[in-house]
Amino acid sequence: MFGDQKVSFSGVQPSGNLTIGNYLGALRNFSTYSEEYKTFYCVVDEHAITVRQIPAELRRRTYETLALYMACGLDPEKNTLYVQSMVHEHAELSWILNCFTMFGELSRMTQFKDKSAKHADNINAGLFTYPVLMASDILLYQTDVVPVGIDQKQHVELCRDIAMRFNQVYPDTFTIPEPIVAKQGRKIMSLAEPTKKMSKSDENPNAVVYILDDRDTIIRKFKRAVTDSESEIRYDEAAKPGVSNLLSIYSCFTGKTIEEAEKEFAGKGYGDFKAAVGEVTADALAPVQAEFARRLADKAGLEAQMKKGAEEASYYARRTLSKVQKKLGFVQLH
Ligand code: ATP
Ligand code: LTN
């Protein structure tokens, strides 16, 4: 809470082309809070460097991610949209919170275990302390709700533990945030291996539908999606992960329930079903893509937004950081 207004905060890394997983699990839910909450949505470039990035690509994707935020319906007049590295309080609070986070807690994080297995040649300390930077992002804004996909729930829970630990020593410092995980779309699976999360860093481009894929590519990818050797279109995550994932995607993009979708496709073949999922996905993404192209073409507009967003965010971030520094006993000069 800031004053009497509730706060929503979330972030997306500019570490690759964003997928329909990012869209359904996170981005499209951000605007739910725009009207009633104070909302901060951040392009978390400092998180992205925990794995090696090519500088020119990181820069380009930072612009693109901001343009996508706007294309997904986040009006910059109603939401604070900004880039993490432009607000230095994130990194500063992160150091402080490192001193309130246990080695054992960080060792248990699933994403650390996965990413260190994947990048065995670069298990750097940043990859390990990444959830502390994420906790700083959230706590700086006295956040009440954090809309994320299910894979990030564990990090938000750790953030709560860090905040409660800090508050126990220094009462009334941080608001304790709540992760908000959408019912549908919380975990969109790979089209090639439907027991694995769809991930923007997947090496197989056919496993992933990107938000910016053109219509033909989207339809082709869905046609190739792995299903099973039966022919029944029925939701059963354990026995039929591929079909269940496609039903979820269909339901997310049409607003129909899973049961309604199952009824609609009763007696139909997988071919028709996959084509229909491709069509509704392409239809839903078309306006996002058009608005994205318009926003991205206006580089000066995006830079003006980066500046305005960073100024807005800094005001709140400074307030929390000063409060924390004062409580810790750091000397304050006036
Ligand atoms: P990477 O592949 O680099 O690990 P990512 O695709 O997981 O990246 P992030 O930037 O880490 O993307 O995630 C941004 C947001 O999107 C987070 O809230 C995350 O939970 C959500 N998200 C990512 N992938 C999915 C998915 N497959 N289904 C639902 N939500 C997802
Ligand atoms: N760790 C998240 C991205 C992220 C984030 C945040 C999400 C960084 N800071 C704060 C919510 C709130 C990820 O990898 N998806």
Tab-separated table of C-alpha atoms and ligand atoms in Angstrom:
chain	number	residue	atom	x	y	z
A	1	MET	CA	0.000	0.000	0.000
A	2	PHE	CA	1.090	3.527	-0.722
A	3	GLY	CA	-1.214	5.757	1.314
A	4	ASP	CA	-4.631	4.182	0.888
A	5	GLN	CA	-3.964	2.845	-2.583
A	6	LYS	CA	-3.186	-0.818	-3.258
A	7	VAL	CA	-0.188	-1.584	-5.435
A	8	SER	CA	0.405	-4.127	-8.219
A	9	PHE	CA	3.958	-4.846	-9.425
A	10	SER	CA	5.379	-7.270	-11.962
A	11	GLY	CA	8.287	-7.650	-14.344
A	12	VAL	CA	9.350	-9.442	-17.504
A	13	GLN	CA	12.943	-10.052	-18.577
A	14	PRO	CA	14.041	-8.731	-21.972
A	15	SER	CA	15.958	-11.959	-22.485
A	16	GLY	CA	14.277	-13.314	-25.618
A	17	ASN	CA	11.218	-13.082	-27.812
A	18	LEU	CA	8.146	-13.191	-25.631
A	19	THR	CA	5.874	-16.224	-25.923
A	20	ILE	CA	2.146	-16.835	-25.565
A	21	GLY	CA	3.135	-18.301	-22.168
A	22	ASN	CA	4.435	-14.890	-21.087
A	23	TYR	CA	1.307	-13.309	-22.542
A	24	LEU	CA	-1.303	-15.596	-20.973
A	25	GLY	CA	0.506	-16.226	-17.679
A	26	ALA	CA	1.604	-12.654	-17.049
A	27	LEU	CA	1.330	-9.726	-19.473
A	28	ARG	CA	-2.345	-9.817	-20.322
A	29	ASN	CA	-3.263	-9.974	-16.636
A	30	PHE	CA	-1.317	-6.836	-15.737
A	31	SER	CA	-4.000	-4.453	-16.980
A	32	THR	CA	-6.593	-6.004	-14.614
A	33	TYR	CA	-5.240	-3.697	-11.908
A	34	SER	CA	-4.749	-0.493	-13.928
A	35	GLU	CA	-7.960	1.190	-12.842
A	36	GLU	CA	-8.064	0.580	-9.100
A	37	TYR	CA	-4.443	0.018	-8.102
A	38	LYS	CA	-1.262	1.973	-8.358
A	39	THR	CA	0.574	-0.213	-10.896
A	40	PHE	CA	4.275	-0.605	-11.673
A	41	TYR	CA	5.383	-2.819	-14.573
A	42	CYS	CA	9.076	-3.077	-15.085
A	43	VAL	CA	11.349	-4.375	-17.857
A	44	VAL	CA	13.849	-6.231	-15.668
A	45	ASP	CA	17.083	-5.900	-17.630
A	46	GLU	CA	19.242	-6.417	-14.516
A	47	HIS	CA	17.690	-9.862	-14.080
A	48	ALA	CA	18.444	-10.717	-17.701
A	49	ILE	CA	22.235	-10.473	-17.261
A	50	THR	CA	22.290	-13.471	-14.915
A	51	VAL	CA	22.781	-15.354	-18.185
A	52	ARG	CA	25.079	-13.937	-20.894
A	53	GLN	CA	23.395	-11.461	-23.224
A	54	ILE	CA	24.557	-9.873	-26.461
A	55	PRO	CA	24.508	-6.118	-25.665
A	56	ALA	CA	22.859	-4.976	-28.914
A	57	GLU	CA	20.149	-7.615	-28.502
A	58	LEU	CA	19.515	-6.786	-24.864
A	59	ARG	CA	19.121	-3.121	-25.833
A	60	ARG	CA	16.745	-3.924	-28.711
A	61	ARG	CA	14.663	-6.254	-26.556
A	62	THR	CA	14.381	-3.671	-23.807
A	63	TYR	CA	12.652	-1.331	-26.271
A	64	GLU	CA	10.554	-4.215	-27.593
A	65	THR	CA	9.401	-5.358	-24.169
A	66	LEU	CA	8.306	-1.842	-23.263
A	67	ALA	CA	6.455	-1.557	-26.598
A	68	LEU	CA	4.786	-4.912	-25.871
A	69	TYR	CA	3.638	-3.744	-22.450
A	70	MET	CA	1.817	-0.896	-24.162
A	71	ALA	CA	0.534	-3.166	-26.944
A	72	CYS	CA	-0.951	-5.469	-24.293
A	73	GLY	CA	-3.184	-2.654	-23.121
A	74	LEU	CA	-1.054	-0.950	-20.478
A	75	ASP	CA	-1.782	2.733	-20.881
A	76	PRO	CA	1.308	4.708	-19.762
A	77	GLU	CA	-0.989	7.339	-18.273
A	78	LYS	CA	-2.511	4.777	-15.912
A	79	ASN	CA	0.506	2.534	-15.247
A	80	THR	CA	4.109	3.277	-14.386
A	81	LEU	CA	6.079	1.501	-17.127
A	82	TYR	CA	9.857	1.631	-16.812
A	83	VAL	CA	13.241	-0.083	-17.085
A	84	GLN	CA	14.809	-1.563	-13.941
A	85	SER	CA	18.410	-0.381	-14.480
A	86	MET	CA	17.186	3.237	-14.687
A	87	VAL	CA	16.074	3.139	-11.043
A	88	HIS	CA	19.198	2.476	-8.978
A	89	GLU	CA	17.248	1.784	-5.774
A	90	HIS	CA	16.517	-1.757	-7.004
A	91	ALA	CA	20.188	-2.755	-6.881
A	92	GLU	CA	20.746	-0.869	-3.606
A	93	LEU	CA	17.894	-2.503	-1.738
A	94	SER	CA	18.999	-5.818	-3.158
A	95	TRP	CA	22.329	-5.608	-1.323
A	96	ILE	CA	20.553	-4.884	1.939
A	97	LEU	CA	18.088	-7.737	1.488
A	98	ASN	CA	20.947	-10.124	0.679
A	99	CYS	CA	21.829	-9.722	4.322
A	100	PHE	CA	18.334	-10.894	5.297
A	101	THR	CA	18.204	-13.935	3.003
A	102	MET	CA	19.567	-17.342	3.908
A	103	PHE	CA	21.896	-19.403	1.742
A	104	GLY	CA	19.661	-22.437	2.328
A	105	GLU	CA	16.560	-20.594	1.098
A	106	LEU	CA	18.224	-19.622	-2.163
A	107	SER	CA	19.582	-23.144	-2.643
A	108	ARG	CA	16.032	-24.492	-2.682
A	109	MET	CA	14.823	-22.311	-5.567
A	110	THR	CA	13.726	-24.479	-8.517
A	111	GLN	CA	14.631	-21.876	-11.124
A	112	PHE	CA	18.205	-21.715	-9.780
A	113	LYS	CA	18.510	-25.482	-9.976
A	114	ASP	CA	17.121	-25.541	-13.547
A	115	LYS	CA	19.161	-22.601	-14.825
A	116	SER	CA	22.409	-23.754	-13.240
A	117	ALA	CA	21.955	-27.143	-14.901
A	118	LYS	CA	21.313	-25.397	-18.221
A	119	HIS	CA	24.205	-22.924	-17.920
A	120	ALA	CA	26.728	-25.136	-16.147
A	121	ASP	CA	29.624	-23.026	-17.461
A	122	ASN	CA	28.300	-19.833	-15.839
A	123	ILE	CA	26.805	-20.498	-12.397
A	124	ASN	CA	27.452	-16.964	-11.198
A	125	ALA	CA	26.463	-15.453	-7.861
A	126	GLY	CA	23.829	-13.295	-9.612
A	127	LEU	CA	21.982	-16.387	-10.780
A	128	PHE	CA	21.946	-17.527	-7.166
A	129	THR	CA	20.833	-14.221	-5.606
A	130	TYR	CA	18.371	-13.400	-8.434
A	131	PRO	CA	15.310	-13.902	-6.143
A	132	VAL	CA	16.691	-11.247	-3.776
A	133	LEU	CA	16.740	-8.684	-6.584
A	134	MET	CA	13.197	-9.776	-7.427
A	135	ALA	CA	12.172	-9.298	-3.777
A	136	SER	CA	13.686	-5.804	-3.884
A	137	ASP	CA	11.705	-4.954	-7.027
A	138	ILE	CA	8.497	-5.948	-5.284
A	139	LEU	CA	9.154	-4.537	-1.801
A	140	LEU	CA	10.410	-1.115	-2.971
A	141	TYR	CA	6.869	-0.268	-4.085
A	142	GLN	CA	5.068	-1.594	-0.986
A	143	THR	CA	3.366	-4.042	-3.335
A	144	ASP	CA	0.114	-5.832	-2.462
A	145	VAL	CA	-0.260	-8.094	-5.522
A	146	VAL	CA	2.213	-9.639	-7.956
A	147	PRO	CA	0.599	-11.135	-11.089
A	148	VAL	CA	2.888	-13.949	-12.341
A	149	GLY	CA	2.875	-17.396	-13.952
A	150	ILE	CA	3.033	-20.375	-11.602
A	151	ASP	CA	6.816	-20.799	-12.067
A	152	GLN	CA	7.421	-17.496	-10.234
A	153	LYS	CA	5.189	-18.254	-7.238
A	154	GLN	CA	8.090	-19.739	-5.281
A	155	HIS	CA	10.082	-16.511	-5.705
A	156	VAL	CA	7.186	-14.363	-4.491
A	157	GLU	CA	6.813	-16.650	-1.477
A	158	LEU	CA	10.494	-16.181	-0.680
A	159	CYS	CA	9.961	-12.426	-1.035
A	160	ARG	CA	7.209	-12.656	1.594
A	161	ASP	CA	9.541	-14.533	3.955
A	162	ILE	CA	12.283	-11.924	3.512
A	163	ALA	CA	9.798	-9.093	4.129
A	164	MET	CA	8.388	-10.747	7.259
A	165	ARG	CA	11.890	-11.396	8.595
A	166	PHE	CA	12.850	-7.757	8.044
A	167	ASN	CA	9.592	-6.515	9.578
A	168	GLN	CA	10.165	-8.662	12.638
A	169	VAL	CA	13.410	-6.832	13.383
A	170	TYR	CA	12.282	-3.440	12.048
A	171	PRO	CA	8.479	-3.303	12.378
A	172	ASP	CA	6.188	-1.770	9.740
A	173	THR	CA	8.760	-1.502	6.988
A	174	PHE	CA	7.338	-3.542	4.121
A	175	THR	CA	3.874	-4.489	2.866
A	176	ILE	CA	3.651	-8.280	2.539
A	177	PRO	CA	2.817	-9.088	-1.112
A	178	GLU	CA	0.522	-11.772	-2.478
A	179	PRO	CA	1.306	-13.733	-5.675
A	180	ILE	CA	-1.637	-13.724	-8.101
A	181	VAL	CA	-1.587	-16.685	-10.442
A	182	ALA	CA	-4.248	-16.789	-13.164
A	183	LYS	CA	-6.441	-19.901	-13.095
A	184	GLN	CA	-6.194	-20.441	-16.829
A	185	GLY	CA	-2.830	-19.791	-18.479
A	186	ARG	CA	-0.733	-20.152	-15.318
A	187	LYS	CA	1.539	-22.636	-17.099
A	188	ILE	CA	1.416	-22.932	-20.873
A	189	MET	CA	3.376	-25.976	-21.999
A	190	SER	CA	5.793	-26.547	-24.875
A	191	LEU	CA	4.127	-27.659	-28.121
A	192	ALA	CA	6.914	-30.180	-28.729
A	193	GLU	CA	7.219	-31.582	-25.194
A	194	PRO	CA	3.939	-30.804	-23.447
A	195	THR	CA	5.213	-31.875	-20.022
A	196	LYS	CA	7.732	-28.994	-20.128
A	197	LYS	CA	6.953	-25.281	-19.670
A	198	MET	CA	6.856	-23.184	-22.847
A	199	SER	CA	9.939	-21.037	-22.468
A	200	LYS	CA	11.308	-18.151	-24.498
A	201	SER	CA	14.794	-19.609	-24.278
A	202	ASP	CA	13.772	-22.976	-25.813
A	203	GLU	CA	16.100	-23.917	-28.675
A	204	ASN	CA	13.359	-25.543	-30.728
A	205	PRO	CA	11.320	-22.723	-32.351
A	206	ASN	CA	8.475	-25.160	-33.108
A	207	ALA	CA	7.980	-25.750	-29.385
A	208	VAL	CA	7.130	-22.106	-28.806
A	209	VAL	CA	4.561	-19.681	-30.203
A	210	TYR	CA	5.883	-16.143	-29.996
A	211	ILE	CA	3.535	-13.202	-29.506
A	212	LEU	CA	4.979	-11.688	-32.672
A	213	ASP	CA	4.784	-14.791	-34.899
A	214	ASP	CA	2.790	-14.165	-38.089
A	215	ARG	CA	-0.509	-15.898	-38.730
A	216	ASP	CA	0.852	-18.655	-40.997
A	217	THR	CA	3.655	-19.490	-38.585
A	218	ILE	CA	1.213	-19.689	-35.666
A	219	ILE	CA	-1.104	-22.023	-37.568
A	220	ARG	CA	1.781	-24.190	-38.792
A	221	LYS	CA	3.216	-24.525	-35.263
A	222	PHE	CA	-0.127	-25.596	-33.820
A	223	LYS	CA	-0.641	-28.119	-36.640
A	224	ARG	CA	2.655	-29.731	-35.636
A	225	ALA	CA	1.916	-29.713	-31.908
A	226	VAL	CA	2.534	-33.050	-30.204
A	227	THR	CA	-0.674	-34.755	-28.999
A	228	ASP	CA	-1.208	-38.495	-28.447
A	229	SER	CA	-2.274	-41.637	-30.268
A	230	GLU	CA	-5.942	-41.451	-29.219
A	231	SER	CA	-8.459	-39.279	-30.979
A	232	GLU	CA	-10.561	-37.916	-28.119
A	233	ILE	CA	-10.418	-34.202	-27.290
A	234	ARG	CA	-10.594	-34.316	-23.519
A	235	TYR	CA	-8.821	-32.443	-20.708
A	236	ASP	CA	-6.565	-34.770	-18.717
A	237	GLU	CA	-3.192	-33.252	-17.838
A	238	ALA	CA	-1.590	-36.532	-16.779
A	239	ALA	CA	-2.798	-38.804	-19.586
A	240	LYS	CA	-3.161	-36.233	-22.377
A	241	PRO	CA	-0.773	-33.314	-21.696
A	242	GLY	CA	-0.616	-32.134	-25.328
A	243	VAL	CA	-4.387	-32.008	-25.882
A	244	SER	CA	-4.930	-30.474	-22.423
A	245	ASN	CA	-2.433	-27.707	-23.188
A	246	LEU	CA	-4.175	-26.928	-26.473
A	247	LEU	CA	-7.558	-26.870	-24.709
A	248	SER	CA	-6.155	-24.419	-22.149
A	249	ILE	CA	-4.787	-22.145	-24.858
A	250	TYR	CA	-8.115	-22.288	-26.724
A	251	SER	CA	-10.011	-21.492	-23.566
A	252	CYS	CA	-7.695	-18.565	-22.673
A	253	PHE	CA	-8.041	-16.949	-26.080
A	254	THR	CA	-11.801	-17.463	-26.496
A	255	GLY	CA	-12.948	-16.967	-22.916
A	256	LYS	CA	-14.832	-20.289	-23.124
A	257	THR	CA	-14.520	-22.797	-20.299
A	258	ILE	CA	-12.643	-26.073	-20.815
A	259	GLU	CA	-15.974	-27.946	-20.662
A	260	GLU	CA	-17.450	-25.729	-23.371
A	261	ALA	CA	-14.389	-26.297	-25.532
A	262	GLU	CA	-14.548	-30.075	-25.020
A	263	LYS	CA	-18.211	-30.041	-26.092
A	264	GLU	CA	-17.474	-27.910	-29.135
A	265	PHE	CA	-14.871	-30.389	-30.389
A	266	ALA	CA	-16.669	-33.613	-29.403
A	267	GLY	CA	-16.470	-36.047	-32.319
A	268	LYS	CA	-13.987	-33.858	-34.246
A	269	GLY	CA	-10.459	-34.913	-35.201
A	270	TYR	CA	-7.161	-33.531	-33.898
A	271	GLY	CA	-6.479	-31.866	-37.267
A	272	ASP	CA	-9.568	-29.619	-37.062
A	273	PHE	CA	-8.982	-28.965	-33.389
A	274	LYS	CA	-5.357	-27.842	-33.865
A	275	ALA	CA	-6.344	-25.616	-36.799
A	276	ALA	CA	-9.021	-23.967	-34.619
A	277	VAL	CA	-6.545	-23.318	-31.789
A	278	GLY	CA	-4.178	-21.734	-34.330
A	279	GLU	CA	-6.957	-19.523	-35.721
A	280	VAL	CA	-8.135	-18.162	-32.366
A	281	THR	CA	-4.546	-17.530	-31.269
A	282	ALA	CA	-3.708	-15.641	-34.468
A	283	ASP	CA	-6.966	-13.637	-34.214
A	284	ALA	CA	-6.299	-12.672	-30.608
A	285	LEU	CA	-2.695	-11.656	-31.247
A	286	ALA	CA	-3.342	-9.625	-34.411
A	287	PRO	CA	-4.341	-6.384	-32.612
A	288	VAL	CA	-1.445	-6.750	-30.144
A	289	GLN	CA	0.984	-7.126	-33.061
A	290	ALA	CA	-0.407	-4.094	-34.877
A	291	GLU	CA	-0.163	-1.896	-31.799
A	292	PHE	CA	3.328	-3.255	-31.071
A	293	ALA	CA	4.550	-2.250	-34.556
A	294	ARG	CA	3.120	1.242	-34.092
A	295	ARG	CA	4.753	1.702	-30.674
A	296	LEU	CA	8.117	0.273	-31.690
A	297	ALA	CA	8.366	2.583	-34.693
A	298	ASP	CA	8.288	5.555	-32.313
A	299	LYS	CA	11.704	5.217	-30.661
A	300	ALA	CA	11.622	8.764	-29.280
A	301	GLY	CA	8.223	8.044	-27.724
A	302	LEU	CA	9.568	4.915	-26.040
A	303	GLU	CA	12.573	6.797	-24.704
A	304	ALA	CA	10.344	9.572	-23.385
A	305	GLN	CA	8.303	6.889	-21.615
A	306	MET	CA	11.471	5.298	-20.154
A	307	LYS	CA	12.417	8.677	-18.698
A	308	LYS	CA	8.948	9.492	-17.368
A	309	GLY	CA	8.463	5.963	-15.995
A	310	ALA	CA	11.832	5.971	-14.229
A	311	GLU	CA	11.085	9.355	-12.646
A	312	GLU	CA	7.696	8.192	-11.392
A	313	ALA	CA	9.085	4.905	-10.053
A	314	SER	CA	12.102	6.590	-8.410
A	315	TYR	CA	9.866	8.756	-6.291
A	316	TYR	CA	8.290	5.713	-4.611
A	317	ALA	CA	11.491	3.656	-4.602
A	318	ARG	CA	13.391	6.445	-2.840
A	319	ARG	CA	10.776	6.697	-0.130
A	320	THR	CA	11.035	3.011	0.746
A	321	LEU	CA	14.821	2.873	0.474
A	322	SER	CA	15.252	5.904	2.776
A	323	LYS	CA	12.910	4.326	5.304
A	324	VAL	CA	14.938	1.096	5.210
A	325	GLN	CA	18.293	2.871	5.507
A	326	LYS	CA	17.050	4.907	8.453
A	327	LYS	CA	15.754	1.825	10.243
A	328	LEU	CA	19.058	0.032	9.704
A	329	GLY	CA	21.011	2.894	11.283
A	330	PHE	CA	22.647	4.354	8.186
A	331	VAL	CA	23.459	8.034	8.791
A	332	GLN	CA	21.014	10.364	7.014
A	333	LEU	CA	22.272	13.824	6.080
A	334	HIS	CA	19.633	16.484	5.562
B	1	ATP	P1	13.179	-17.918	-19.683
B	1	ATP	O1	12.784	-18.895	-20.733
B	1	ATP	O2	14.274	-16.988	-20.121
B	1	ATP	O3	13.356	-18.516	-18.326
B	1	ATP	P2	10.438	-17.136	-19.347
B	1	ATP	O4	9.799	-17.459	-20.660
B	1	ATP	O5	10.172	-18.017	-18.183
B	1	ATP	O6	11.991	-16.925	-19.549
B	1	ATP	P3	10.192	-14.654	-17.836
B	1	ATP	O7	10.640	-13.322	-18.279
B	1	ATP	O8	11.041	-15.338	-16.844
B	1	ATP	O9	9.986	-15.651	-19.064
B	1	ATP	O10	8.704	-14.561	-17.306
B	1	ATP	C1	7.852	-13.459	-17.384
B	1	ATP	C2	6.500	-13.842	-16.834
B	1	ATP	O11	5.878	-14.809	-17.692
B	1	ATP	C3	6.548	-14.484	-15.450
B	1	ATP	O12	5.466	-14.003	-14.679
B	1	ATP	C4	6.372	-15.956	-15.724
B	1	ATP	O13	5.776	-16.646	-14.654
B	1	ATP	C5	5.438	-15.931	-16.935
B	1	ATP	N1	5.603	-17.133	-17.767
B	1	ATP	C6	6.736	-17.522	-18.401
B	1	ATP	N2	6.525	-18.655	-19.087
B	1	ATP	C7	5.224	-19.014	-18.865
B	1	ATP	C8	4.403	-20.112	-19.314
B	1	ATP	N3	4.876	-21.063	-20.109
B	1	ATP	N4	3.121	-20.140	-18.896
B	1	ATP	C9	2.613	-19.176	-18.101
B	1	ATP	N5	3.333	-18.127	-17.647
B	1	ATP	C10	4.621	-18.030	-18.016
B	2	LTN	N1	11.765	-13.340	-12.023
B	2	LTN	C1	10.742	-13.043	-12.975
B	2	LTN	C2	10.819	-11.660	-13.523
B	2	LTN	C3	10.737	-10.682	-12.415
B	2	LTN	C4	9.575	-10.357	-11.650
B	2	LTN	C5	9.997	-9.376	-10.710
B	2	LTN	C6	8.252	-10.796	-11.664
B	2	LTN	C7	11.743	-9.931	-11.930
B	2	LTN	N2	11.309	-9.139	-10.918
B	2	LTN	C8	9.113	-8.857	-9.774
B	2	LTN	C9	7.369	-10.254	-10.708
B	2	LTN	C10	7.799	-9.307	-9.786
B	2	LTN	C11	10.847	-14.047	-14.081
B	2	LTN	O1	11.848	-14.628	-14.311
B	2	LTN	N3	9.805	-14.241	-14.761
